[in-house]
PDB file of C-alpha atoms in Angstrom:
ATOM      1  CA  ASP H   1       0.000   0.000   0.000  1.00 74.00           C
ATOM      2  CA  SER H   2       2.930   2.356   0.497  1.00 81.00           C
ATOM      3  CA  GLN H   3       3.739   2.284  -3.251  1.00 81.00           C
ATOM      4  CA  TYR H   4       7.411   2.064  -2.219  1.00 82.00           C
ATOM      5  CA  THR H   5       7.479   5.784  -1.413  1.00 91.00           C
ATOM      6  CA  ALA H   6       8.385   7.925   1.596  1.00 94.00           C
ATOM      7  CA  ALA H   7       4.918   9.498   1.495  1.00 96.00           C
ATOM      8  CA  GLY H   8       3.375   6.036   1.562  1.00 96.00           C
ATOM      9  CA  GLY H   9       5.532   5.036   4.524  1.00 96.00           C
ATOM     10  CA  SER H  10       4.469   8.145   6.420  1.00 97.00           C
ATOM     11  CA  ALA H  11       0.819   7.470   5.621  1.00 96.00           C
ATOM     12  CA  GLY H  12       1.225   3.895   6.834  1.00 96.00           C
ATOM     13  CA  ALA H  13       2.647   5.034  10.170  1.00 97.00           C
ATOM     14  CA  ASN H  14      -0.204   7.509  10.580  1.00 97.00           C
ATOM     15  CA  PHE H  15      -2.686   4.722   9.878  1.00 97.00           C
ATOM     16  CA  LEU H  16      -1.118   2.505  12.548  1.00 97.00           C
ATOM     17  CA  GLU H  17      -1.157   5.403  15.015  1.00 97.00           C
ATOM     18  CA  SER H  18      -4.847   6.032  14.349  1.00 97.00           C
ATOM     19  CA  ASN H  19      -5.563   2.386  15.164  1.00 97.00           C
ATOM     20  CA  GLY H  20      -3.591   2.356  18.414  1.00 97.00           C
ATOM     21  CA  ILE H  21      -0.857   0.038  17.103  1.00 98.00           C
ATOM     22  CA  HIS H  22       2.543   0.395  18.761  1.00 98.00           C
ATOM     23  CA  ALA H  23       4.533  -2.505  17.282  1.00 98.00           C
ATOM     24  CA  THR H  24       4.808  -3.653  13.682  1.00 98.00           C
ATOM     25  CA  VAL H  25       6.841  -5.826  11.335  1.00 97.00           C
ATOM     26  CA  GLY H  26       7.976  -3.501   8.562  1.00 94.00           C
ATOM     27  CA  PRO H  27       8.208  -1.223   6.700  1.00 94.00           C
ATOM     28  CA  VAL H  28      10.068  -3.114   3.985  1.00 91.00           C
ATOM     29  CA  GLY H  29      11.720  -0.826   1.426  1.00 86.00           C
ATOM     30  CA  SER H  30      14.150   2.049   1.955  1.00 88.00           C
ATOM     31  CA  PRO H  31      11.941   4.923   0.697  1.00 90.00           C
ATOM     32  CA  GLU H  32       8.963   3.879   2.827  1.00 94.00           C
ATOM     33  CA  THR H  33      11.234   3.337   5.841  1.00 95.00           C
ATOM     34  CA  THR H  34      12.486   6.905   5.412  1.00 95.00           C
ATOM     35  CA  GLY H  35       8.939   8.245   5.623  1.00 96.00           C
ATOM     36  CA  PHE H  36       7.782   5.825   8.294  1.00 97.00           C
ATOM     37  CA  ARG H  37      10.380   6.421  11.000  1.00 97.00           C
ATOM     38  CA  PRO H  38       9.700  10.064  11.992  1.00 97.00           C
ATOM     39  CA  VAL H  39       5.990   9.386  12.442  1.00 97.00           C
ATOM     40  CA  ALA H  40       6.707   6.115  14.246  1.00 98.00           C
ATOM     41  CA  ALA H  41       9.103   7.889  16.621  1.00 97.00           C
ATOM     42  CA  ARG H  42       6.520  10.550  17.421  1.00 97.00           C
ATOM     43  CA  SER H  43       3.756   7.977  17.817  1.00 98.00           C
ATOM     44  CA  GLY H  44       5.723   5.396  19.810  1.00 98.00           C
ATOM     45  CA  ILE H  45       5.677   2.582  17.236  1.00 99.00           C
ATOM     46  CA  VAL H  46       8.363  -0.115  17.506  1.00 99.00           C
ATOM     47  CA  ASN H  47       9.225  -1.400  14.036  1.00 98.00           C
ATOM     48  CA  PHE H  48      11.403  -4.111  12.473  1.00 98.00           C
ATOM     49  CA  SER H  49      12.551  -3.286   8.933  1.00 97.00           C
ATOM     50  CA  PRO H  50      14.459  -5.549   6.504  1.00 94.00           C
ATOM     51  CA  SER H  51      15.587  -2.529   4.454  1.00 91.00           C
ATOM     52  CA  TYR H  52      19.174  -2.154   3.224  1.00 84.00           C
ATOM     53  CA  MET H  53      19.130   1.643   3.535  1.00 87.00           C
ATOM     54  CA  ARG H  54      22.369   3.125   4.813  1.00 86.00           C
ATOM     55  CA  ASP H  55      20.946   4.267   8.172  1.00 93.00           C
ATOM     56  CA  VAL H  56      18.114   1.766   8.612  1.00 95.00           C
ATOM     57  CA  ILE H  57      18.734   1.918  12.375  1.00 98.00           C
ATOM     58  CA  THR H  58      20.237   4.892  14.178  1.00 97.00           C
ATOM     59  CA  PRO H  59      20.264   6.377  17.676  1.00 98.00           C
ATOM     60  CA  GLU H  60      18.010   9.129  16.282  1.00 97.00           C
ATOM     61  CA  PHE H  61      15.203   6.566  15.948  1.00 98.00           C
ATOM     62  CA  PRO H  62      15.546   4.237  18.969  1.00 98.00           C
ATOM     63  CA  LEU H  63      12.257   2.420  18.283  1.00 98.00           C
ATOM     64  CA  ALA H  64      13.557   1.099  14.937  1.00 98.00           C
ATOM     65  CA  PHE H  65      15.108  -2.384  14.793  1.00 98.00           C
ATOM     66  CA  HIS H  66      16.734  -4.205  11.866  1.00 98.00           C
ATOM     67  CA  ALA H  67      15.229  -7.572  10.920  1.00 98.00           C
ATOM     68  CA  LEU H  68      18.306  -8.837   9.053  1.00 96.00           C
ATOM     69  CA  GLN H  69      21.836  -7.762   8.161  1.00 94.00           C
ATOM     70  CA  ALA H  70      22.866  -5.486   5.301  1.00 88.00           C
ATOM     71  CA  PRO H  71      25.671  -5.948   2.745  1.00 84.00           C
ATOM     72  CA  ILE H  72      28.161  -4.149   4.967  1.00 86.00           C
ATOM     73  CA  THR H  73      27.843  -7.034   7.460  1.00 91.00           C
ATOM     74  CA  TRP H  74      27.712 -10.173   5.318  1.00 91.00           C
ATOM     75  CA  GLY H  75      29.474  -8.865   2.194  1.00 91.00           C
ATOM     76  CA  PRO H  76      33.018  -9.414   3.516  1.00 93.00           C
ATOM     77  CA  ILE H  77      32.030 -13.036   4.239  1.00 93.00           C
ATOM     78  CA  LEU H  78      30.029 -13.953   1.130  1.00 95.00           C
ATOM     79  CA  ILE H  79      31.831 -12.073  -1.653  1.00 96.00           C
ATOM     80  CA  PRO H  80      35.241 -13.782  -1.167  1.00 96.00           C
ATOM     81  CA  ARG H  81      33.489 -17.186  -1.121  1.00 96.00           C
ATOM     82  CA  ALA H  82      31.711 -16.438  -4.394  1.00 97.00           C
ATOM     83  CA  LYS H  83      34.837 -15.015  -6.015  1.00 97.00           C
ATOM     84  CA  GLU H  84      36.883 -18.055  -5.003  1.00 96.00           C
ATOM     85  CA  GLN H  85      34.250 -20.476  -6.309  1.00 97.00           C
ATOM     86  CA  PHE H  86      33.619 -18.833  -9.688  1.00 98.00           C
ATOM     87  CA  GLY H  87      36.954 -17.124 -10.304  1.00 97.00           C
ATOM     88  CA  PHE H  88      35.635 -13.825 -11.694  1.00 98.00           C
ATOM     89  CA  ASP H  89      37.842 -10.725 -11.538  1.00 97.00           C
ATOM     90  CA  SER H  90      35.246  -8.122 -12.586  1.00 98.00           C
ATOM     91  CA  VAL H  91      31.630  -7.450 -11.668  1.00 98.00           C
ATOM     92  CA  MET H  92      28.923  -5.034 -12.786  1.00 98.00           C
ATOM     93  CA  VAL H  93      26.468  -4.054 -10.055  1.00 96.00           C
ATOM     94  CA  ILE H  94      22.987  -3.284 -11.447  1.00 96.00           C
ATOM     95  CA  ALA H  95      20.418  -1.246  -9.509  1.00 93.00           C
ATOM     96  CA  PRO H  96      17.515   1.199  -9.934  1.00 93.00           C
ATOM     97  CA  ASN H  97      18.573   4.833  -9.673  1.00 91.00           C
ATOM     98  CA  ASP H  98      16.782   5.651  -6.425  1.00 86.00           C
ATOM     99  CA  GLN H  99      17.566   5.280  -2.732  1.00 78.00           C
ATOM    100  CA  GLY H 100      16.463   1.663  -2.720  1.00 74.00           C
ATOM    101  CA  GLY H 101      19.183   0.860  -5.252  1.00 84.00           C
ATOM    102  CA  THR H 102      21.992   3.328  -4.707  1.00 86.00           C
ATOM    103  CA  ASP H 103      22.403   2.854  -0.947  1.00 78.00           C
ATOM    104  CA  ALA H 104      23.202  -0.851  -1.164  1.00 78.00           C
ATOM    105  CA  SER H 105      24.808  -1.014  -4.617  1.00 86.00           C
ATOM    106  CA  GLY H 106      27.517   1.509  -3.761  1.00 87.00           C
ATOM    107  CA  VAL H 107      28.416  -0.469  -0.670  1.00 86.00           C
ATOM    108  CA  LEU H 108      28.446  -3.723  -2.646  1.00 89.00           C
ATOM    109  CA  ALA H 109      30.668  -2.286  -5.367  1.00 94.00           C
ATOM    110  CA  LYS H 110      33.162  -1.128  -2.737  1.00 94.00           C
ATOM    111  CA  MET H 111      33.234  -4.562  -1.101  1.00 95.00           C
ATOM    112  CA  TYR H 112      33.711  -6.366  -4.432  1.00 97.00           C
ATOM    113  CA  THR H 113      36.646  -4.058  -5.119  1.00 97.00           C
ATOM    114  CA  GLU H 114      38.105  -4.778  -1.688  1.00 96.00           C
ATOM    115  CA  ALA H 115      37.749  -8.509  -2.429  1.00 96.00           C
ATOM    116  CA  GLY H 116      39.867  -8.084  -5.573  1.00 97.00           C
ATOM    117  CA  ALA H 117      37.199  -7.801  -8.288  1.00 98.00           C
ATOM    118  CA  LYS H 118      37.011  -4.690 -10.453  1.00 97.00           C
ATOM    119  CA  ALA H 119      33.527  -3.318  -9.827  1.00 97.00           C
ATOM    120  CA  THR H 120      31.438  -0.929 -11.926  1.00 96.00           C
ATOM    121  CA  GLU H 121      27.909   0.315 -11.242  1.00 96.00           C
ATOM    122  CA  GLU H 122      25.102   0.573 -13.789  1.00 96.00           C
ATOM    123  CA  TYR H 123      21.785   2.229 -12.904  1.00 95.00           C
ATOM    124  CA  TYR H 124      18.416   2.216 -14.645  1.00 95.00           C
ATOM    125  CA  GLN H 125      15.151   4.087 -14.187  1.00 93.00           C
ATOM    126  CA  ARG H 126      12.759   2.275 -11.849  1.00 89.00           C
ATOM    127  CA  GLY H 127       9.706   1.246 -13.847  1.00 88.00           C
ATOM    128  CA  THR H 128      11.747   0.236 -16.900  1.00 91.00           C
ATOM    129  CA  THR H 129      10.222  -2.766 -18.696  1.00 91.00           C
ATOM    130  CA  ASP H 130      12.697  -3.182 -21.562  1.00 93.00           C
ATOM    131  CA  PHE H 131      16.183  -4.100 -20.377  1.00 95.00           C
ATOM    132  CA  SER H 132      17.635  -4.887 -23.795  1.00 94.00           C
ATOM    133  CA  PRO H 133      19.644  -1.608 -23.944  1.00 95.00           C
ATOM    134  CA  LEU H 134      21.062  -2.413 -20.498  1.00 96.00           C
ATOM    135  CA  ALA H 135      21.808  -5.971 -21.612  1.00 96.00           C
ATOM    136  CA  THR H 136      23.683  -4.541 -24.602  1.00 96.00           C
ATOM    137  CA  ARG H 137      25.791  -2.312 -22.333  1.00 96.00           C
ATOM    138  CA  ILE H 138      26.571  -5.293 -20.107  1.00 97.00           C
ATOM    139  CA  MET H 139      27.615  -7.410 -23.093  1.00 97.00           C
ATOM    140  CA  ARG H 140      29.829  -4.592 -24.341  1.00 96.00           C
ATOM    141  CA  GLN H 141      31.742  -4.515 -21.044  1.00 96.00           C
ATOM    142  CA  ASN H 142      31.489  -8.308 -20.567  1.00 96.00           C
ATOM    143  CA  PRO H 143      32.062  -8.455 -16.782  1.00 98.00           C
ATOM    144  CA  GLY H 144      32.895 -11.784 -15.202  1.00 98.00           C
ATOM    145  CA  ALA H 145      29.824 -11.452 -12.967  1.00 98.00           C
ATOM    146  CA  VAL H 146      26.625  -9.417 -13.005  1.00 98.00           C
ATOM    147  CA  GLU H 147      25.284  -8.511  -9.559  1.00 96.00           C
ATOM    148  CA  VAL H 148      21.500  -7.895  -9.397  1.00 95.00           C
ATOM    149  CA  SER H 149      21.000  -7.837  -5.643  1.00 86.00           C
ATOM    150  CA  THR H 150      19.027  -4.593  -5.356  1.00 83.00           C
ATOM    151  CA  VAL H 151      17.000  -5.088  -8.553  1.00 91.00           C
ATOM    152  CA  PRO H 152      13.318  -5.843  -7.704  1.00 88.00           C
ATOM    153  CA  PRO H 153      12.246  -9.435  -8.466  1.00 89.00           C
ATOM    154  CA  GLY H 154      10.079  -8.588 -11.479  1.00 92.00           C
ATOM    155  CA  ASP H 155      12.856  -6.496 -13.019  1.00 94.00           C
ATOM    156  CA  THR H 156      15.408  -9.225 -12.269  1.00 95.00           C
ATOM    157  CA  ALA H 157      13.401 -11.793 -14.228  1.00 96.00           C
ATOM    158  CA  ILE H 158      13.180  -9.538 -17.295  1.00 97.00           C
ATOM    159  CA  LEU H 159      16.840  -8.495 -17.085  1.00 97.00           C
ATOM    160  CA  VAL H 160      18.083 -12.090 -16.756  1.00 97.00           C
ATOM    161  CA  LYS H 161      15.913 -13.214 -19.668  1.00 97.00           C
ATOM    162  CA  GLN H 162      17.178 -10.471 -21.963  1.00 97.00           C
ATOM    163  CA  LEU H 163      20.762 -10.848 -20.746  1.00 97.00           C
ATOM    164  CA  LEU H 164      20.819 -14.576 -21.499  1.00 97.00           C
ATOM    165  CA  GLU H 165      19.141 -13.981 -24.859  1.00 96.00           C
ATOM    166  CA  ALA H 166      21.962 -11.530 -25.631  1.00 96.00           C
ATOM    167  CA  GLY H 167      24.438 -14.351 -25.043  1.00 96.00           C
ATOM    168  CA  TYR H 168      25.852 -13.566 -21.617  1.00 97.00           C
ATOM    169  CA  ASP H 169      27.698 -16.617 -20.261  1.00 96.00           C
ATOM    170  CA  GLY H 170      29.284 -15.203 -17.111  1.00 97.00           C
ATOM    171  CA  THR H 171      28.214 -15.622 -13.502  1.00 98.00           C
ATOM    172  CA  ILE H 172      25.029 -14.072 -12.140  1.00 98.00           C
ATOM    173  CA  GLY H 173      25.049 -12.939  -8.510  1.00 97.00           C
ATOM    174  CA  SER H 174      22.291 -11.711  -6.241  1.00 94.00           C
ATOM    175  CA  LEU H 175      23.684 -10.838  -2.830  1.00 91.00           C
ATOM    176  CA  GLY H 176      20.443  -9.144  -1.797  1.00 77.00           C
ATOM    177  CA  GLY H 177      16.868  -9.965  -0.909  1.00 64.00           C
ATOM    178  CA  GLY H 178      15.533 -11.311  -4.228  1.00 76.00           C
ATOM    179  CA  GLY H 179      16.943 -14.804  -3.919  1.00 82.00           C
ATOM    180  CA  LEU H 180      17.046 -17.388  -6.690  1.00 91.00           C
ATOM    181  CA  ALA H 181      13.394 -17.401  -7.801  1.00 90.00           C
ATOM    182  CA  PRO H 182      13.395 -14.326 -10.085  1.00 93.00           C
ATOM    183  CA  ILE H 183      16.651 -15.467 -11.719  1.00 96.00           C
ATOM    184  CA  VAL H 184      15.088 -18.864 -12.474  1.00 95.00           C
ATOM    185  CA  GLU H 185      11.955 -17.138 -13.757  1.00 96.00           C
ATOM    186  CA  GLY H 186      14.041 -15.097 -16.167  1.00 96.00           C
ATOM    187  CA  ALA H 187      16.060 -18.093 -17.345  1.00 96.00           C
ATOM    188  CA  GLY H 188      12.981 -20.266 -17.829  1.00 95.00           C
ATOM    189  CA  SER H 189      14.142 -23.073 -15.547  1.00 94.00           C
ATOM    190  CA  ILE H 190      16.922 -23.831 -13.105  1.00 93.00           C
ATOM    191  CA  GLU H 191      18.398 -26.218 -15.695  1.00 93.00           C
ATOM    192  CA  ASP H 192      19.043 -23.214 -17.961  1.00 94.00           C
ATOM    193  CA  LEU H 193      21.415 -21.638 -15.427  1.00 96.00           C
ATOM    194  CA  THR H 194      25.104 -22.479 -15.224  1.00 96.00           C
ATOM    195  CA  ASN H 195      26.856 -20.386 -12.546  1.00 98.00           C
ATOM    196  CA  VAL H 196      24.833 -18.402 -10.028  1.00 98.00           C
ATOM    197  CA  TYR H 197      25.275 -17.320  -6.423  1.00 98.00           C
ATOM    198  CA  TRP H 198      22.772 -15.602  -4.195  1.00 96.00           C
ATOM    199  CA  LEU H 199      22.117 -14.449  -0.678  1.00 93.00           C
ATOM    200  CA  GLU H 200      19.301 -16.196   1.119  1.00 92.00           C
ATOM    201  CA  VAL H 201      18.132 -13.774   3.791  1.00 92.00           C
ATOM    202  CA  SER H 202      17.204 -16.933   5.660  1.00 92.00           C
ATOM    203  CA  PRO H 203      18.621 -20.332   4.600  1.00 93.00           C
ATOM    204  CA  SER H 204      15.654 -21.642   2.604  1.00 88.00           C
ATOM    205  CA  ASP H 205      16.458 -25.361   2.643  1.00 89.00           C
ATOM    206  CA  ALA H 206      17.511 -25.493   6.301  1.00 93.00           C
ATOM    207  CA  PRO H 207      15.309 -27.956   8.254  1.00 95.00           C
ATOM    208  CA  GLN H 208      14.207 -25.172  10.621  1.00 95.00           C
ATOM    209  CA  ILE H 209      12.853 -23.015   7.788  1.00 96.00           C
ATOM    210  CA  LEU H 210      11.172 -25.990   6.129  1.00 96.00           C
ATOM    211  CA  LYS H 211       9.438 -26.744   9.443  1.00 98.00           C
ATOM    212  CA  MET H 212       8.251 -23.108   9.644  1.00 98.00           C
ATOM    213  CA  LYS H 213       6.688 -23.421   6.206  1.00 97.00           C
ATOM    214  CA  GLU H 214       5.071 -26.741   7.093  1.00 98.00           C
ATOM    215  CA  ASP H 215       3.544 -25.192  10.221  1.00 98.00           C
ATOM    216  CA  PHE H 216       2.250 -22.263   8.180  1.00 98.00           C
ATOM    217  CA  LYS H 217       0.546 -24.595   5.713  1.00 98.00           C
ATOM    218  CA  GLN H 218      -1.020 -26.659   8.495  1.00 98.00           C
ATOM    219  CA  LEU H 219      -2.340 -23.543  10.236  1.00 97.00           C
ATOM    220  CA  MET H 220      -3.401 -21.506   7.206  1.00 98.00           C
ATOM    221  CA  GLY H 221      -4.411 -24.268   4.806  1.00 98.00           C
ATOM    222  CA  ARG H 222      -2.162 -22.978   2.015  1.00 98.00           C
ATOM    223  CA  ASP H 223       1.509 -22.902   1.112  1.00 98.00           C
ATOM    224  CA  ALA H 224       3.766 -20.371   2.797  1.00 97.00           C
ATOM    225  CA  PRO H 225       4.547 -17.259   0.740  1.00 93.00           C
ATOM    226  CA  VAL H 226       7.409 -17.744  -1.708  1.00 85.00           C
ATOM    227  CA  ASN H 227       8.796 -14.284  -0.887  1.00 86.00           C
ATOM    228  CA  PRO H 228      12.290 -14.858   0.582  1.00 85.00           C
ATOM    229  CA  LEU H 229      11.506 -12.305   3.301  1.00 91.00           C
ATOM    230  CA  PHE H 230       8.720 -14.486   4.703  1.00 94.00           C
ATOM    231  CA  PRO H 231      10.927 -16.329   7.258  1.00 96.00           C
ATOM    232  CA  VAL H 232      12.701 -13.083   8.213  1.00 96.00           C
ATOM    233  CA  LEU H 233       9.432 -11.298   8.925  1.00 97.00           C
ATOM    234  CA  ALA H 234       7.927 -14.315  10.699  1.00 98.00           C
ATOM    235  CA  ILE H 235      10.953 -14.480  13.010  1.00 98.00           C
ATOM    236  CA  SER H 236      10.692 -10.708  13.580  1.00 98.00           C
ATOM    237  CA  ALA H 237       7.089 -11.222  14.657  1.00 98.00           C
ATOM    238  CA  GLU H 238       8.240 -13.871  17.139  1.00 98.00           C
ATOM    239  CA  VAL H 239      10.796 -11.464  18.605  1.00 99.00           C
ATOM    240  CA  ILE H 240       8.322  -8.568  18.808  1.00 99.00           C
ATOM    241  CA  LEU H 241       5.689 -10.711  20.534  1.00 98.00           C
ATOM    242  CA  ASP H 242       8.292 -11.875  23.020  1.00 98.00           C
ATOM    243  CA  GLY H 243       9.200  -8.245  23.680  1.00 99.00           C
ATOM    244  CA  ILE H 244       5.549  -7.318  24.184  1.00 99.00           C
ATOM    245  CA  SER H 245       5.142 -10.177  26.673  1.00 98.00           C
ATOM    246  CA  LYS H 246       8.198  -9.082  28.623  1.00 98.00           C
ATOM    247  CA  ALA H 247       7.086  -5.433  28.556  1.00 99.00           C
ATOM    248  CA  GLY H 248       3.634  -6.405  29.817  1.00 98.00           C
ATOM    249  CA  THR H 249       1.929  -4.092  27.323  1.00 98.00           C
ATOM    250  CA  ASP H 250       1.301  -3.634  23.614  1.00 98.00           C
ATOM    251  CA  GLN H 251       0.445   0.051  24.031  1.00 98.00           C
ATOM    252  CA  ASP H 252       3.800   1.547  25.014  1.00 98.00           C
ATOM    253  CA  GLY H 253       6.482   1.474  22.334  1.00 98.00           C
ATOM    254  CA  GLU H 254       9.196   2.737  24.685  1.00 98.00           C
ATOM    255  CA  LYS H 255       8.587  -0.117  27.131  1.00 99.00           C
ATOM    256  CA  ILE H 256       8.489  -2.672  24.308  1.00 99.00           C
ATOM    257  CA  ALA H 257      11.784  -1.382  22.874  1.00 99.00           C
ATOM    258  CA  GLU H 258      13.395  -1.429  26.324  1.00 98.00           C
ATOM    259  CA  ALA H 259      12.273  -5.028  26.814  1.00 99.00           C
ATOM    260  CA  LEU H 260      13.657  -6.003  23.402  1.00 99.00           C
ATOM    261  CA  ARG H 261      17.065  -4.490  24.147  1.00 98.00           C
ATOM    262  CA  GLY H 262      17.284  -6.401  27.404  1.00 98.00           C
ATOM    263  CA  MET H 263      16.399  -9.829  26.042  1.00 98.00           C
ATOM    264  CA  THR H 264      18.027 -12.442  23.812  1.00 98.00           C
ATOM    265  CA  PRO H 265      16.234 -12.637  20.438  1.00 98.00           C
ATOM    266  CA  LYS H 266      14.726 -16.104  20.114  1.00 98.00           C
ATOM    267  CA  SER H 267      12.810 -18.092  17.520  1.00 98.00           C
ATOM    268  CA  ARG H 268      11.125 -21.439  18.011  1.00 97.00           C
ATOM    269  CA  TYR H 269      12.638 -22.353  14.640  1.00 97.00           C
ATOM    270  CA  MET H 270      16.083 -20.727  14.515  1.00 97.00           C
ATOM    271  CA  GLY H 271      16.895 -20.769  18.224  1.00 97.00           C
ATOM    272  CA  GLU H 272      18.728 -17.947  19.979  1.00 97.00           C
ATOM    273  CA  ALA H 273      20.459 -15.074  18.233  1.00 98.00           C
ATOM    274  CA  GLY H 274      21.995 -11.830  19.455  1.00 98.00           C
ATOM    275  CA  TRP H 275      22.096  -8.112  18.805  1.00 99.00           C
ATOM    276  CA  ARG H 276      24.612  -6.178  16.730  1.00 98.00           C
ATOM    277  CA  GLY H 277      24.787  -2.868  14.836  1.00 97.00           C
ATOM    278  CA  LYS H 278      26.869  -0.645  17.123  1.00 96.00           C
ATOM    279  CA  THR H 279      29.809  -0.562  14.709  1.00 95.00           C
ATOM    280  CA  GLU H 280      27.828   0.127  11.534  1.00 93.00           C
ATOM    281  CA  TYR H 281      24.888   2.133  12.895  1.00 97.00           C
ATOM    282  CA  GLY H 282      25.789   3.347  16.383  1.00 97.00           C
ATOM    283  CA  ILE H 283      23.066   1.238  18.006  1.00 98.00           C
ATOM    284  CA  ASN H 284      22.821  -2.497  18.778  1.00 98.00           C
ATOM    285  CA  GLN H 285      19.355  -3.193  17.364  1.00 99.00           C
ATOM    286  CA  GLU H 286      20.053  -5.587  14.496  1.00 99.00           C
ATOM    287  CA  VAL H 287      19.317  -9.291  14.986  1.00 98.00           C
ATOM    288  CA  THR H 288      21.940 -11.912  14.140  1.00 98.00           C
ATOM    289  CA  PHE H 289      19.746 -14.740  12.860  1.00 97.00           C
ATOM    290  CA  PRO H 290      21.882 -16.313  10.111  1.00 96.00           C
ATOM    291  CA  PRO H 291      21.470 -15.810   6.370  1.00 95.00           C
ATOM    292  CA  GLY H 292      22.542 -18.375   3.793  1.00 95.00           C
ATOM    293  CA  LEU H 293      24.644 -18.516   0.623  1.00 96.00           C
ATOM    294  CA  GLY H 294      23.193 -20.453  -2.290  1.00 96.00           C
ATOM    295  CA  MET H 295      25.107 -21.535  -5.405  1.00 98.00           C
ATOM    296  CA  ILE H 296      24.586 -23.217  -8.743  1.00 97.00           C
ATOM    297  CA  VAL H 297      27.970 -24.497  -9.919  1.00 97.00           C
ATOM    298  CA  ASP H 298      28.309 -25.805 -13.483  1.00 96.00           C
ATOM    299  CA  GLY H 299      24.552 -26.317 -13.612  1.00 95.00           C
ATOM    300  CA  GLU H 300      24.286 -28.162 -10.279  1.00 95.00           C
ATOM    301  CA  LYS H 301      22.460 -26.568  -7.346  1.00 95.00           C
ATOM    302  CA  GLN H 302      24.483 -26.843  -4.134  1.00 95.00           C
ATOM    303  CA  PRO H 303      23.145 -27.130  -0.553  1.00 93.00           C
ATOM    304  CA  THR H 304      22.683 -23.735   1.072  1.00 93.00           C
ATOM    305  CA  ALA H 305      25.552 -22.746   3.348  1.00 93.00           C
ATOM    306  CA  ILE H 306      24.374 -21.252   6.667  1.00 94.00           C
ATOM    307  CA  ILE H 307      26.408 -18.134   7.498  1.00 94.00           C
ATOM    308  CA  GLU H 308      26.825 -17.379  11.186  1.00 94.00           C
ATOM    309  CA  ILE H 309      26.798 -13.667  12.042  1.00 95.00           C
ATOM    310  CA  PRO H 310      28.600 -12.525  15.218  1.00 94.00           C
ATOM    311  CA  SER H 311      26.895 -10.435  17.888  1.00 96.00           C
ATOM    312  CA  GLU H 312      28.391  -7.242  19.285  1.00 95.00           C
TER     313      GLU H 312
END
């Protein structure tokens, strides 16, 4: 409903305030998070965002928590693994030319460079439906890897389709929230992909996540959402509800936030985690539930590697 805009995020926070809601999972995207936080701070709304925006949590907004980790945290772990596996020495980072793309893509490009891969950035106008000119520019530069992490899923599918049709035979990476599904959609099938690596914001084939999805289906009578953020947001809901229980109220955001800071984040599925964020954001309000690294190597899908994230 926010239309991925700051105005929509602000309107959403005002709606929650008008309904007496003081804890929420979300907002999701960077622009809506930007608009949401000032109203949430004024209204006393605790919120867990999975956004990759540069200052997704900050001491200025102490009721905001981070539902996962951003590239600055897991990039130095995942990028060297991918580079070692696939052997690329150059990468082109693709992103829409707004805050949702530029915040994370600039950080990613810097980390690829630090890992020894020459990184360039290529931006496109959000709302673009024809990626053939972009595919042509990519083919002209012929990078060893194309990184699509901050490209929305629908755009990723179109871009991958047109890139493969143009003859690209390098590695495709998605160290962001989109996961494998939109890449497969663009290729036509997983069998049509050769070398791919991607971040899983939660390790999708881990037994704990599979159990979560089974429980969802049993309770709701339908399959769990395919959105890769589903486990992240479900775990955030577990943590928030635990905080509300410990605070003894769902009507006082300050008390809920205080309870959250004083407890160990727990999930019935993923066990105990910790808090981090002081180094990157100046405030320890980012959970450390582990992400995963998925790979297709020479056409064979590998088991997801679970990546442990240290607390601070």
